[in-house]
PDB file of C-alpha atoms in Angstrom:
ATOM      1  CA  UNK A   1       0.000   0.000   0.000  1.00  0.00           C
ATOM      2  CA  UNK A   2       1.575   3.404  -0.928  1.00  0.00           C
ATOM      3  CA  UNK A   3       1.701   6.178   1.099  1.00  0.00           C
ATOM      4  CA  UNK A   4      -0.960   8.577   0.546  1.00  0.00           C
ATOM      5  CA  UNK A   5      -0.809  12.622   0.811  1.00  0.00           C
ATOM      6  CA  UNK A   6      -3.353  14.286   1.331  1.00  0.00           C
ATOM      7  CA  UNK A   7      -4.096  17.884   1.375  1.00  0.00           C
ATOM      8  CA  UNK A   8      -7.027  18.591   3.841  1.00  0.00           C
ATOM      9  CA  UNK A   9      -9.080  21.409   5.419  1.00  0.00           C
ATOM     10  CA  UNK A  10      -9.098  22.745   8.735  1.00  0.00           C
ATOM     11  CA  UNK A  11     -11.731  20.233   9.417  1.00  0.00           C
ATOM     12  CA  UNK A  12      -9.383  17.857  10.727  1.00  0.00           C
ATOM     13  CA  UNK A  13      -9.231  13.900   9.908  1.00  0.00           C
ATOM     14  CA  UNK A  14      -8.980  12.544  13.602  1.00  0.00           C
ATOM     15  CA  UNK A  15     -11.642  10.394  14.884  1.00  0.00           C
ATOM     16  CA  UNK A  16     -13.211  11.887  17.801  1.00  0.00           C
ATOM     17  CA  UNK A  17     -16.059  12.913  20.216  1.00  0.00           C
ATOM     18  CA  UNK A  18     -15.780  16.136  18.978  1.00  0.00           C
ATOM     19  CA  UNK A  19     -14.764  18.511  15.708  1.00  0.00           C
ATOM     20  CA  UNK A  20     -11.400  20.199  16.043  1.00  0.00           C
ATOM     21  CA  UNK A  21     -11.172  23.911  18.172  1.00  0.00           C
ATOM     22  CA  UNK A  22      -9.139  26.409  17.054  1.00  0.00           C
ATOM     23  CA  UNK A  23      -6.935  27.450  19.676  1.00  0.00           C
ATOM     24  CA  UNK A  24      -7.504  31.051  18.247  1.00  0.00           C
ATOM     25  CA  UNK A  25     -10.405  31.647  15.621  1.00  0.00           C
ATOM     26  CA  UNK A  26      -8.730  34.887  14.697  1.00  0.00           C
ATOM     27  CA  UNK A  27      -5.798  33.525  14.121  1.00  0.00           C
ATOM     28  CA  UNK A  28      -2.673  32.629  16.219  1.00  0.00           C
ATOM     29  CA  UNK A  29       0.031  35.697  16.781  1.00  0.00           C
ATOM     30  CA  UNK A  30       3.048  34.604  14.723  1.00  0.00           C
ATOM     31  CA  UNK A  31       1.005  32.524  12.139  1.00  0.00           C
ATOM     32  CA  UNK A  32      -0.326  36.305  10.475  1.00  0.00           C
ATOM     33  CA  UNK A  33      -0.707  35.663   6.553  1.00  0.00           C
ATOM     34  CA  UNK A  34      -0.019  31.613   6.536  1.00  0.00           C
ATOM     35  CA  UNK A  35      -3.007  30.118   4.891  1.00  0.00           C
ATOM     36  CA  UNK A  36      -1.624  26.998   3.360  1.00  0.00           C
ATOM     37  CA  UNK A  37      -4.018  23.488   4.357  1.00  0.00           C
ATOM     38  CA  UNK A  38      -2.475  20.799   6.453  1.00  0.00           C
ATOM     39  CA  UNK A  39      -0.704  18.083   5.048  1.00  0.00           C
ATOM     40  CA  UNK A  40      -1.686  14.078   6.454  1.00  0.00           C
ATOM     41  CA  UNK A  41       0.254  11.503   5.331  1.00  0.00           C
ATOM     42  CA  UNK A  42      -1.128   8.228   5.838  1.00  0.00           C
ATOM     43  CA  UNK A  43       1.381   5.070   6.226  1.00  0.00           C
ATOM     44  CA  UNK A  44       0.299   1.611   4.909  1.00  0.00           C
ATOM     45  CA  UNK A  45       0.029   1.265   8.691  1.00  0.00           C
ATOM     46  CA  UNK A  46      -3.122   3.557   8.539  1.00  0.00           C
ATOM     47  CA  UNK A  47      -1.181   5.731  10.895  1.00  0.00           C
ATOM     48  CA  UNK A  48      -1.500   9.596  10.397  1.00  0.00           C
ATOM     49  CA  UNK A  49       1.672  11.948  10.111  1.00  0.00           C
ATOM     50  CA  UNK A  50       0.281  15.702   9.759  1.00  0.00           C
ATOM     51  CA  UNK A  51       2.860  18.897   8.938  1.00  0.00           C
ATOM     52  CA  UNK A  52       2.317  22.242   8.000  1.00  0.00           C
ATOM     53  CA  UNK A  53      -0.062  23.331  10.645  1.00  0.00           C
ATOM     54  CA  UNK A  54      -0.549  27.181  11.470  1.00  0.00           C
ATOM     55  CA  UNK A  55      -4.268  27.232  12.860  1.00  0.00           C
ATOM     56  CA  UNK A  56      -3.193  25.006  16.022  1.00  0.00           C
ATOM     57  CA  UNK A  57      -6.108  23.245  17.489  1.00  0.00           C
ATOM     58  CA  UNK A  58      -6.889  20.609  20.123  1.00  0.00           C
ATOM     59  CA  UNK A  59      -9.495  17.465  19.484  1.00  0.00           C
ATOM     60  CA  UNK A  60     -11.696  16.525  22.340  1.00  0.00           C
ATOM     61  CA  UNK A  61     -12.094  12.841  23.295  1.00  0.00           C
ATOM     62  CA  UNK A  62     -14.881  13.096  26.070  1.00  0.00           C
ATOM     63  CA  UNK A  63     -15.935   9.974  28.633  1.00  0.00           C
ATOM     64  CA  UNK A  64     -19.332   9.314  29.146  1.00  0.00           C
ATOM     65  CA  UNK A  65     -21.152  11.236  31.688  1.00  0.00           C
ATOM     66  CA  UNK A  66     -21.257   8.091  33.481  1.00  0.00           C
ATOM     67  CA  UNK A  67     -17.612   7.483  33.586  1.00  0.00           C
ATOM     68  CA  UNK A  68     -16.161  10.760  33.710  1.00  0.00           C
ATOM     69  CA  UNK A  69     -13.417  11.045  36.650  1.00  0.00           C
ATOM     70  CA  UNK A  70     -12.805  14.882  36.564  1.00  0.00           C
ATOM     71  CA  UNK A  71      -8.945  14.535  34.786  1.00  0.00           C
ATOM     72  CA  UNK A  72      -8.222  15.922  31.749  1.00  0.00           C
ATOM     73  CA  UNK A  73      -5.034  15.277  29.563  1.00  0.00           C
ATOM     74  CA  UNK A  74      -3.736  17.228  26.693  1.00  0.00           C
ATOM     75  CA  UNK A  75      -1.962  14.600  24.591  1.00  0.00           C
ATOM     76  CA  UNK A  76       1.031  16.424  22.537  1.00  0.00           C
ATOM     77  CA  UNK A  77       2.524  13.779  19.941  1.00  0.00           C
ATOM     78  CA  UNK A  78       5.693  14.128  19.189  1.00  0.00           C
ATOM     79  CA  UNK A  79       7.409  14.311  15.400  1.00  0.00           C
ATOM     80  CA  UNK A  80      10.979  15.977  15.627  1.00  0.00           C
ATOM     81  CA  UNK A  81       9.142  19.153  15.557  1.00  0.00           C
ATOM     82  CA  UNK A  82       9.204  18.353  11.905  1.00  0.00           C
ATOM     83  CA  UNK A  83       5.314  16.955  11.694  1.00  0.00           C
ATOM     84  CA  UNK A  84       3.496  15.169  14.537  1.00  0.00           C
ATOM     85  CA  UNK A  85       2.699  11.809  14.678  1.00  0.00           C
ATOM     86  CA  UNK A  86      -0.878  12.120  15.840  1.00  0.00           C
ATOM     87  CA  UNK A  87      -2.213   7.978  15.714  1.00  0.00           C
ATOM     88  CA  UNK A  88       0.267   6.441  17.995  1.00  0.00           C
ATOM     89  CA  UNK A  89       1.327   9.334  19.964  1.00  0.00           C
ATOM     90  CA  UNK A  90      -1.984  11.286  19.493  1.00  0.00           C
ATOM     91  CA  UNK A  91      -5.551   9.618  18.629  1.00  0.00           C
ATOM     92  CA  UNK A  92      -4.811   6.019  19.938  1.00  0.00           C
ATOM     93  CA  UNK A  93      -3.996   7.477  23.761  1.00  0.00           C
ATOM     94  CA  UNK A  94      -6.686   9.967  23.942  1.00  0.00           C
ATOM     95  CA  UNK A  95      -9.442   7.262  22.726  1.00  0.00           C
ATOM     96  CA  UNK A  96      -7.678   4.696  25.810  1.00  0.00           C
ATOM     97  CA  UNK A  97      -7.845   7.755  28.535  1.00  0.00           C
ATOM     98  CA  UNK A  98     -11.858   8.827  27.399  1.00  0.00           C
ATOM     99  CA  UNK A  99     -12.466   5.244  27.526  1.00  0.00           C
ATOM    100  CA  UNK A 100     -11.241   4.995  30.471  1.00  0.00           C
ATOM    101  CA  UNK A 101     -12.876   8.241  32.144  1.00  0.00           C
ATOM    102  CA  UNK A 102     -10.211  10.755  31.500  1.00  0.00           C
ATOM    103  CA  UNK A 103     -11.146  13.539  29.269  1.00  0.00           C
ATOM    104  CA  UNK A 104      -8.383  13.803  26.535  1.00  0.00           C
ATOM    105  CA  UNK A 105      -7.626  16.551  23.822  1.00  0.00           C
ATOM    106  CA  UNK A 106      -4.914  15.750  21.100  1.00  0.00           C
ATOM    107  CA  UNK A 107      -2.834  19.144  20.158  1.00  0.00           C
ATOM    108  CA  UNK A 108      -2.185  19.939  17.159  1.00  0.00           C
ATOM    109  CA  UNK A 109       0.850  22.747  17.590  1.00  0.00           C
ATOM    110  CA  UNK A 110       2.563  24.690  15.050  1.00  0.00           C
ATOM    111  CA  UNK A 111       5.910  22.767  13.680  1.00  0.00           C
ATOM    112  CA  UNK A 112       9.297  24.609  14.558  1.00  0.00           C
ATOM    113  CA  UNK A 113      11.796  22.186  12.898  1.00  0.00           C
ATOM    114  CA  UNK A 114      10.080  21.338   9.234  1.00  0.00           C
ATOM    115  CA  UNK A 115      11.343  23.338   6.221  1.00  0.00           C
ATOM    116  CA  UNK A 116      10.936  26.747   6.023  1.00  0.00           C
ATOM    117  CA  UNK A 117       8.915  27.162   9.494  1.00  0.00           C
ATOM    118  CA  UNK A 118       9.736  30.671  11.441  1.00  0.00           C
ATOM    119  CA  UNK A 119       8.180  28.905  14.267  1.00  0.00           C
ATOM    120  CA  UNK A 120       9.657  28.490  17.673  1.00  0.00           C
ATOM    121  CA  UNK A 121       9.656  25.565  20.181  1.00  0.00           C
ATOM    122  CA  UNK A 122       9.293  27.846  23.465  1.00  0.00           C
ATOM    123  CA  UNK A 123       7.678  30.769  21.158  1.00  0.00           C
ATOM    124  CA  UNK A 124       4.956  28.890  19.456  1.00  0.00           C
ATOM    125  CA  UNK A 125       4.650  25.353  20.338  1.00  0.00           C
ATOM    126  CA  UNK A 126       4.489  25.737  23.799  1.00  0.00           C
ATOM    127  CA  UNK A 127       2.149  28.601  23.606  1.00  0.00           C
ATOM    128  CA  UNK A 128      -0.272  26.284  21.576  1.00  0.00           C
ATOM    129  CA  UNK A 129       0.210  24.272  24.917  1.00  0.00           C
ATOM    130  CA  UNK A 130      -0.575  26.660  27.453  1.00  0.00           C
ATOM    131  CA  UNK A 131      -3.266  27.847  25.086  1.00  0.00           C
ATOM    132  CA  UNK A 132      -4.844  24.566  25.407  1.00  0.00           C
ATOM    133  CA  UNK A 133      -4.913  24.567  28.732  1.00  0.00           C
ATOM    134  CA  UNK A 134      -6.144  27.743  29.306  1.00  0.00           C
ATOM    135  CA  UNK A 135      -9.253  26.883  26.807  1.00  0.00           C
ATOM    136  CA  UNK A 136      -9.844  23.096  28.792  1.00  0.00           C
ATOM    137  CA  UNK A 137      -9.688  24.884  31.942  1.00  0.00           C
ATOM    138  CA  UNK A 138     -12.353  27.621  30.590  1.00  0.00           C
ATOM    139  CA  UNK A 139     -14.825  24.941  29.437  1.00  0.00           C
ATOM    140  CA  UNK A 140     -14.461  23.064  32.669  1.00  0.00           C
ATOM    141  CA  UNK A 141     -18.206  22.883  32.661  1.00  0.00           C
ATOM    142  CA  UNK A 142     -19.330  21.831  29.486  1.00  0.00           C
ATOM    143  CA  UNK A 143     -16.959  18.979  29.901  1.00  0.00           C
ATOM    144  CA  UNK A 144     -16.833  17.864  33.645  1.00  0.00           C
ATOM    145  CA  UNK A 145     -13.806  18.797  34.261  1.00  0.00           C
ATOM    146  CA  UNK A 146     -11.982  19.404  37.654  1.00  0.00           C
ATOM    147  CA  UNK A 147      -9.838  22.554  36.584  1.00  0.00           C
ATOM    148  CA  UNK A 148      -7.603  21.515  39.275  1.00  0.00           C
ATOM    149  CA  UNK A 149      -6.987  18.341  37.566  1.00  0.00           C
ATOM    150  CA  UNK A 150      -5.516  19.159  33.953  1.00  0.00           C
ATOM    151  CA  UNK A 151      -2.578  17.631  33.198  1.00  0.00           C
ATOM    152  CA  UNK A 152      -0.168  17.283  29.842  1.00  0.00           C
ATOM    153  CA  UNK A 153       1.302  14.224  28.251  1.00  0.00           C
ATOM    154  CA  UNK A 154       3.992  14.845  25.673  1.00  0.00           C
ATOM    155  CA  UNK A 155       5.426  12.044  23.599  1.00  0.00           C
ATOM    156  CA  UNK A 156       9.798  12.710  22.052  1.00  0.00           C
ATOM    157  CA  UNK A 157       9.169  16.356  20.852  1.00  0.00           C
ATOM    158  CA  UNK A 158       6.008  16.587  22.507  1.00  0.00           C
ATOM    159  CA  UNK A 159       7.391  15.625  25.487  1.00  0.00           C
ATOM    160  CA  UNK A 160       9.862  18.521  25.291  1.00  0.00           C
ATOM    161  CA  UNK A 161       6.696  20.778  24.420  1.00  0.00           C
ATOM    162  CA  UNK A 162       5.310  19.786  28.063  1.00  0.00           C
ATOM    163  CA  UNK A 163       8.550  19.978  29.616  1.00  0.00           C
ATOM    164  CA  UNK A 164       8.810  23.664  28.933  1.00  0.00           C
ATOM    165  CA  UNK A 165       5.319  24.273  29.278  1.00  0.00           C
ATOM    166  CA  UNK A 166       5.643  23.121  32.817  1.00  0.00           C
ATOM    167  CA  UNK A 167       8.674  24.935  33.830  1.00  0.00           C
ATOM    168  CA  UNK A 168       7.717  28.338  32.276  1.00  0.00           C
ATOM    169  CA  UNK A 169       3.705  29.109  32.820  1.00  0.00           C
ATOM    170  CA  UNK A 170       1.526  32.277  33.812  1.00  0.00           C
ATOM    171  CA  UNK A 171      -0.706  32.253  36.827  1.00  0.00           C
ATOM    172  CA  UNK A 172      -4.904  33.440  35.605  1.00  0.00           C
ATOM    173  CA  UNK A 173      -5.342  37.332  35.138  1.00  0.00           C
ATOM    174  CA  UNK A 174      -8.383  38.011  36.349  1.00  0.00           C
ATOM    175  CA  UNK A 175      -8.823  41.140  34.520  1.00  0.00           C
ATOM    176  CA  UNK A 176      -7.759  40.402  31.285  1.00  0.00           C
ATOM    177  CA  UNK A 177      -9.354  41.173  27.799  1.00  0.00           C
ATOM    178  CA  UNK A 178      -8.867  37.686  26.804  1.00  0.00           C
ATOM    179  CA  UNK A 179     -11.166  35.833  28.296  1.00  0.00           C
ATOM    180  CA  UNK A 180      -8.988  32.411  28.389  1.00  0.00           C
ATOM    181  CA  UNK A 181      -6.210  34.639  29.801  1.00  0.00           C
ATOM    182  CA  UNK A 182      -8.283  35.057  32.794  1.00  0.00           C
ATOM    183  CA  UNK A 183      -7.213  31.042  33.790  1.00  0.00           C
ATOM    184  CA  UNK A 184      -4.065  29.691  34.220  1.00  0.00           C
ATOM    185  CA  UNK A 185      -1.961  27.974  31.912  1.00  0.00           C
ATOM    186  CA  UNK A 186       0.375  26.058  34.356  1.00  0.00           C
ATOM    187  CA  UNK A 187      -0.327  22.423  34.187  1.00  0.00           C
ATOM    188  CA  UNK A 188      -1.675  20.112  37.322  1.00  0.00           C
ATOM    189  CA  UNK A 189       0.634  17.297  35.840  1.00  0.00           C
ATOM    190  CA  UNK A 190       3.240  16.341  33.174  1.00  0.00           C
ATOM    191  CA  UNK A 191       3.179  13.190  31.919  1.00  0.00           C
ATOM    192  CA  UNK A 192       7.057  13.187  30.138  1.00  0.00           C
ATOM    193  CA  UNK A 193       6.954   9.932  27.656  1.00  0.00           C
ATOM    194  CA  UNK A 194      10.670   9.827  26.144  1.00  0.00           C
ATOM    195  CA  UNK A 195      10.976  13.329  25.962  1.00  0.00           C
ATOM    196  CA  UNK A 196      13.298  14.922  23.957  1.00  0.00           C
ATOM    197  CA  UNK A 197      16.321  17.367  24.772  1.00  0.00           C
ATOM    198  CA  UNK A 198      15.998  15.864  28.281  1.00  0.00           C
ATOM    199  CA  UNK A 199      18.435  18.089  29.302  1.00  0.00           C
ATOM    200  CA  UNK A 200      16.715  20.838  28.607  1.00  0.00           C
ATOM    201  CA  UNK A 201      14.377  19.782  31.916  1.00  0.00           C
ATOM    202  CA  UNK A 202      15.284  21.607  34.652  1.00  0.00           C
ATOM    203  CA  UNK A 203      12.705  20.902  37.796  1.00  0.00           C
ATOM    204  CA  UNK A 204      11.795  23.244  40.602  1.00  0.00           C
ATOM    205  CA  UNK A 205       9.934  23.530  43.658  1.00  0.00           C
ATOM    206  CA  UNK A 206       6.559  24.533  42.223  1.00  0.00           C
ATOM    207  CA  UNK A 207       6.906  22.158  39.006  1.00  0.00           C
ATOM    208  CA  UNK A 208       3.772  20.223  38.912  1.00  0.00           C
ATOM    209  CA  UNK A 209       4.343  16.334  39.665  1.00  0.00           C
ATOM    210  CA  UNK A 210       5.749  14.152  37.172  1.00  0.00           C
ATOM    211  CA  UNK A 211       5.394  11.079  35.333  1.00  0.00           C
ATOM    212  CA  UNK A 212       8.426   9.808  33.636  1.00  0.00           C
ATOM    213  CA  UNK A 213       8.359   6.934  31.065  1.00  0.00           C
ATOM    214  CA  UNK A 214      11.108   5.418  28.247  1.00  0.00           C
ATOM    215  CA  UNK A 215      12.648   2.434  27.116  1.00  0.00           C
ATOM    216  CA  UNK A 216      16.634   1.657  28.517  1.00  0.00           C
ATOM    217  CA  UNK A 217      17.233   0.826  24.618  1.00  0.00           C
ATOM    218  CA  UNK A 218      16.458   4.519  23.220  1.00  0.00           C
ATOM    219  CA  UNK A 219      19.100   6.657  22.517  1.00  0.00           C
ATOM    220  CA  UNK A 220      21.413   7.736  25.125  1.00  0.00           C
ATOM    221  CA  UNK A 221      19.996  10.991  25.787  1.00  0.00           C
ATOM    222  CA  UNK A 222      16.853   9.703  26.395  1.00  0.00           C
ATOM    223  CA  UNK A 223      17.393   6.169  28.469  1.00  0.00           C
ATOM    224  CA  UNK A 224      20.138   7.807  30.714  1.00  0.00           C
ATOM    225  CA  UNK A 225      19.102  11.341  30.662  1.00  0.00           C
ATOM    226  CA  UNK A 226      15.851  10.376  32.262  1.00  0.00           C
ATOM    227  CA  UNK A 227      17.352   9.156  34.970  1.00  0.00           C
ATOM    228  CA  UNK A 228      19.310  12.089  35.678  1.00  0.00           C
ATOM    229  CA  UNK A 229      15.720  14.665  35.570  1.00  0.00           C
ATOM    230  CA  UNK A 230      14.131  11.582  37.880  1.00  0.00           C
ATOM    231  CA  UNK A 231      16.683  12.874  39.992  1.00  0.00           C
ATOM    232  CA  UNK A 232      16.602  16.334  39.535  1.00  0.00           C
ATOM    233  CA  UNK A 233      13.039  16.182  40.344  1.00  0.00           C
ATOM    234  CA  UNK A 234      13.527  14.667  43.991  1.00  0.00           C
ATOM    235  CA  UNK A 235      16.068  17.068  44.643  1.00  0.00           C
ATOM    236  CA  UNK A 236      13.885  19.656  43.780  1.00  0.00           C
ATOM    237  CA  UNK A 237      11.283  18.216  46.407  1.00  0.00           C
ATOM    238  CA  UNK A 238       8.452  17.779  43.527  1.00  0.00           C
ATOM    239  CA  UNK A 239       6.576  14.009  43.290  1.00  0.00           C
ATOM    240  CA  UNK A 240       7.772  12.043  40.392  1.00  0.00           C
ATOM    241  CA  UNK A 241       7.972   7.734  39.252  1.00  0.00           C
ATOM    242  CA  UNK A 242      10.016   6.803  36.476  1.00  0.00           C
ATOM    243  CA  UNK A 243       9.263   3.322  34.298  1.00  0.00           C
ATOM    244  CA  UNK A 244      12.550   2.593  32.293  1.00  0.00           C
ATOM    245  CA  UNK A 245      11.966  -0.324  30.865  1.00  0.00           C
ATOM    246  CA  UNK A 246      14.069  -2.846  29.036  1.00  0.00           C
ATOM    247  CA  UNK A 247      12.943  -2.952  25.446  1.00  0.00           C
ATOM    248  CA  UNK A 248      10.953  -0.610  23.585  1.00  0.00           C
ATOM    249  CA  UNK A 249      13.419   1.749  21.890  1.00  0.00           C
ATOM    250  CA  UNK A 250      12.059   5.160  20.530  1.00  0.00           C
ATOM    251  CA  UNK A 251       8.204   6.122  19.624  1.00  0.00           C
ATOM    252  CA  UNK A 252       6.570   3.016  21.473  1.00  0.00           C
ATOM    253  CA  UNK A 253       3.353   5.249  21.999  1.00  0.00           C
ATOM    254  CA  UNK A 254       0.239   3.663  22.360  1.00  0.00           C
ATOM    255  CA  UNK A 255      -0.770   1.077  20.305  1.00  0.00           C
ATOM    256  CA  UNK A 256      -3.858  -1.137  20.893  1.00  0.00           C
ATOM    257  CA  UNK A 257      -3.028  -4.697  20.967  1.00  0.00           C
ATOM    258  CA  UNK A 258       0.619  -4.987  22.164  1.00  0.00           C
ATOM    259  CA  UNK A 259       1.389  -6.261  25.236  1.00  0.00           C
ATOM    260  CA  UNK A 260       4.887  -5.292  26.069  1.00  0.00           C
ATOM    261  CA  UNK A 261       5.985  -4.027  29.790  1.00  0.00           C
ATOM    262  CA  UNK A 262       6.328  -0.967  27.592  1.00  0.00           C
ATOM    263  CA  UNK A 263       3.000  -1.139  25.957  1.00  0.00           C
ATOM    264  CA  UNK A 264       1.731  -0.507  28.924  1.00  0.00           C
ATOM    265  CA  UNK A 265       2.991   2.366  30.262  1.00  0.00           C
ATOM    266  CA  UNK A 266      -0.347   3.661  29.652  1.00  0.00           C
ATOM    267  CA  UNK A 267      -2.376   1.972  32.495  1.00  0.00           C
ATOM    268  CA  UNK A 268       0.474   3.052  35.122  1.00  0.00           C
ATOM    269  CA  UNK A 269       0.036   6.355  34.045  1.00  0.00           C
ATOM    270  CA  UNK A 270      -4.008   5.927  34.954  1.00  0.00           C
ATOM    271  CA  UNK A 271      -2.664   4.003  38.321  1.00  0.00           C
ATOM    272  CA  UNK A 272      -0.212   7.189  39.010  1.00  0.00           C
ATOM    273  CA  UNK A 273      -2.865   9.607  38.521  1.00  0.00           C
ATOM    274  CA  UNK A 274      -5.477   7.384  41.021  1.00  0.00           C
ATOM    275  CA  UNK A 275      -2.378   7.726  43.521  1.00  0.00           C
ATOM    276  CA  UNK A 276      -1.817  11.514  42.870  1.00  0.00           C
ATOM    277  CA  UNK A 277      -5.854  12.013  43.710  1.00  0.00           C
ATOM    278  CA  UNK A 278      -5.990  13.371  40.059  1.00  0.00           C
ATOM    279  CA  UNK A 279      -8.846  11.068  39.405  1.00  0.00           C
ATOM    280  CA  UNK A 280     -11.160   9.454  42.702  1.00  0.00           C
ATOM    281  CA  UNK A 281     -11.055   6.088  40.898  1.00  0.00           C
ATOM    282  CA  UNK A 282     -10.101   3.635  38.115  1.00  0.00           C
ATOM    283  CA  UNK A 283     -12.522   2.488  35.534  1.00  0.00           C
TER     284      UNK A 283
END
């Protein structure tokens, strides 16, 4: 089967509770004047790539009413900041979390690392981030949320997205114009899945508790450089598990069916948040 390109609308081609929101219907500062459509590519896997993304957006993947535990997880896949890989690292987890009574919303952030882009990691990407939250935390509501219980997980780039996200972060302004600015953008949890640039993680003491996950057999930076922010994090006096496991490598994501230690990662993420009192039970 040969890969396919497509050349889509803002429409979106994830499979979810509900459409795609724009993070900023007007527009996002720093995307002024780029109107080209996302590009999907779709992998004789029937896994989704998507690139070229300046109207950044987030998917929602409610729980029922009946099984809705208050939590709510941005899922950031990750991509090399090049594209995003938004099945494994993206649709799969969110549909696993709703199922499972966690409200989910996959990002899709602008792209500061494919050709051409005058985007920035810390300028743009993580702004779509805190964006997010800010908009999850608004609809609280609508969605039975706890706003006290919105979290981030970020898978390789993604998890360097969440990394910053949750180290630099604004506190609500009551007063501002902006309605979402009036909530804050700081996460209640980071959920770090092989992040990238590890070393770029620097904890402190109001860093919101962390959940650290990768396989020993990834790259250096990664296996071993985990370790070190596990550390970093305890010295810094803020909660945080690690899982290293044995095999896995790089990208293991989420994908229904397997049944590796690593494939799993998944359900001790649900366990951690149970123990954190982000959710009041599993389902």
């Amino acid at each position: 089967m040969k890969n396919l390109l497509l050349i889509l609308a803002l429409s979106g081609v994830l499979p979810a509770a509900e459409n795609p929101i724009l993070l900023w219907p007007a527009g996002a500062p720093g995307s002024e004047g780029k109107t080209g459509a996302e590009v999907v590519e779709t992998l004789p896997s029937g896994e989704l790539k998507i690139s070229n993304i300046h109207h950044p957006s987030i998917t929602p993947y409610l729980p029922s009413k009946e099984t809705a535990t208050g939590a709510a997880v941005i899922v950031v896949p990750g991509g090399g900041h090049k594209l995003l890989c938004v099945t494994h690292e993206g649709s799969n987890v969110a549909e696993w979390l709703s199922q499972h009574g966690i409200a989910a919303f996959v990002l899709k952030n602008r792209l500061a690392e494919e050709p051409g882009s005058t985007y920035t990691v810390d300028g743009d990407a993580v702004a779509d981030l805190h964006r997010a939250i800010r908009l999850v935390r608004s609809r609280a509501t609508d969605w039975a949320i706890n706003p006290s219980a919105v979290g981030v997980v970020g898978f390789s780039a993604g998890g360097e997205i969440c990394a910053i996200g949750s180290m630099k972060f604004d506190a609500a302004k009551p007063g501002a114009e902006d309605p979402l600015e009036r909530f804050s953008d700081r996460p209640d949890f980071q959920a770090l899945i092989y992040p990238g640039r590890s070393s770029r993680i620097v904890p402190f003491k109001e860093s919101p508790p962390a959940f650290l996950a990768a396989a020993a057999d990834d790259r250096k930076d990664i296996s071993e450089g985990l370790t070190k922010v596990y550390l970093d994090f305890k010295t810094a006096g803020v909660p945080v598990e690690l899982h290293l496991y044995a095999g896995g490598g790089h990208g293991f994501g989420y994908r229904p069916g397997k049944t590796s230690p690593a494939a799993n990662w998944i359900v001790r993420f649900q366990e951690w948040l149970k123990d954190r009192k982000f959710i009041a039970e599993l389902k």
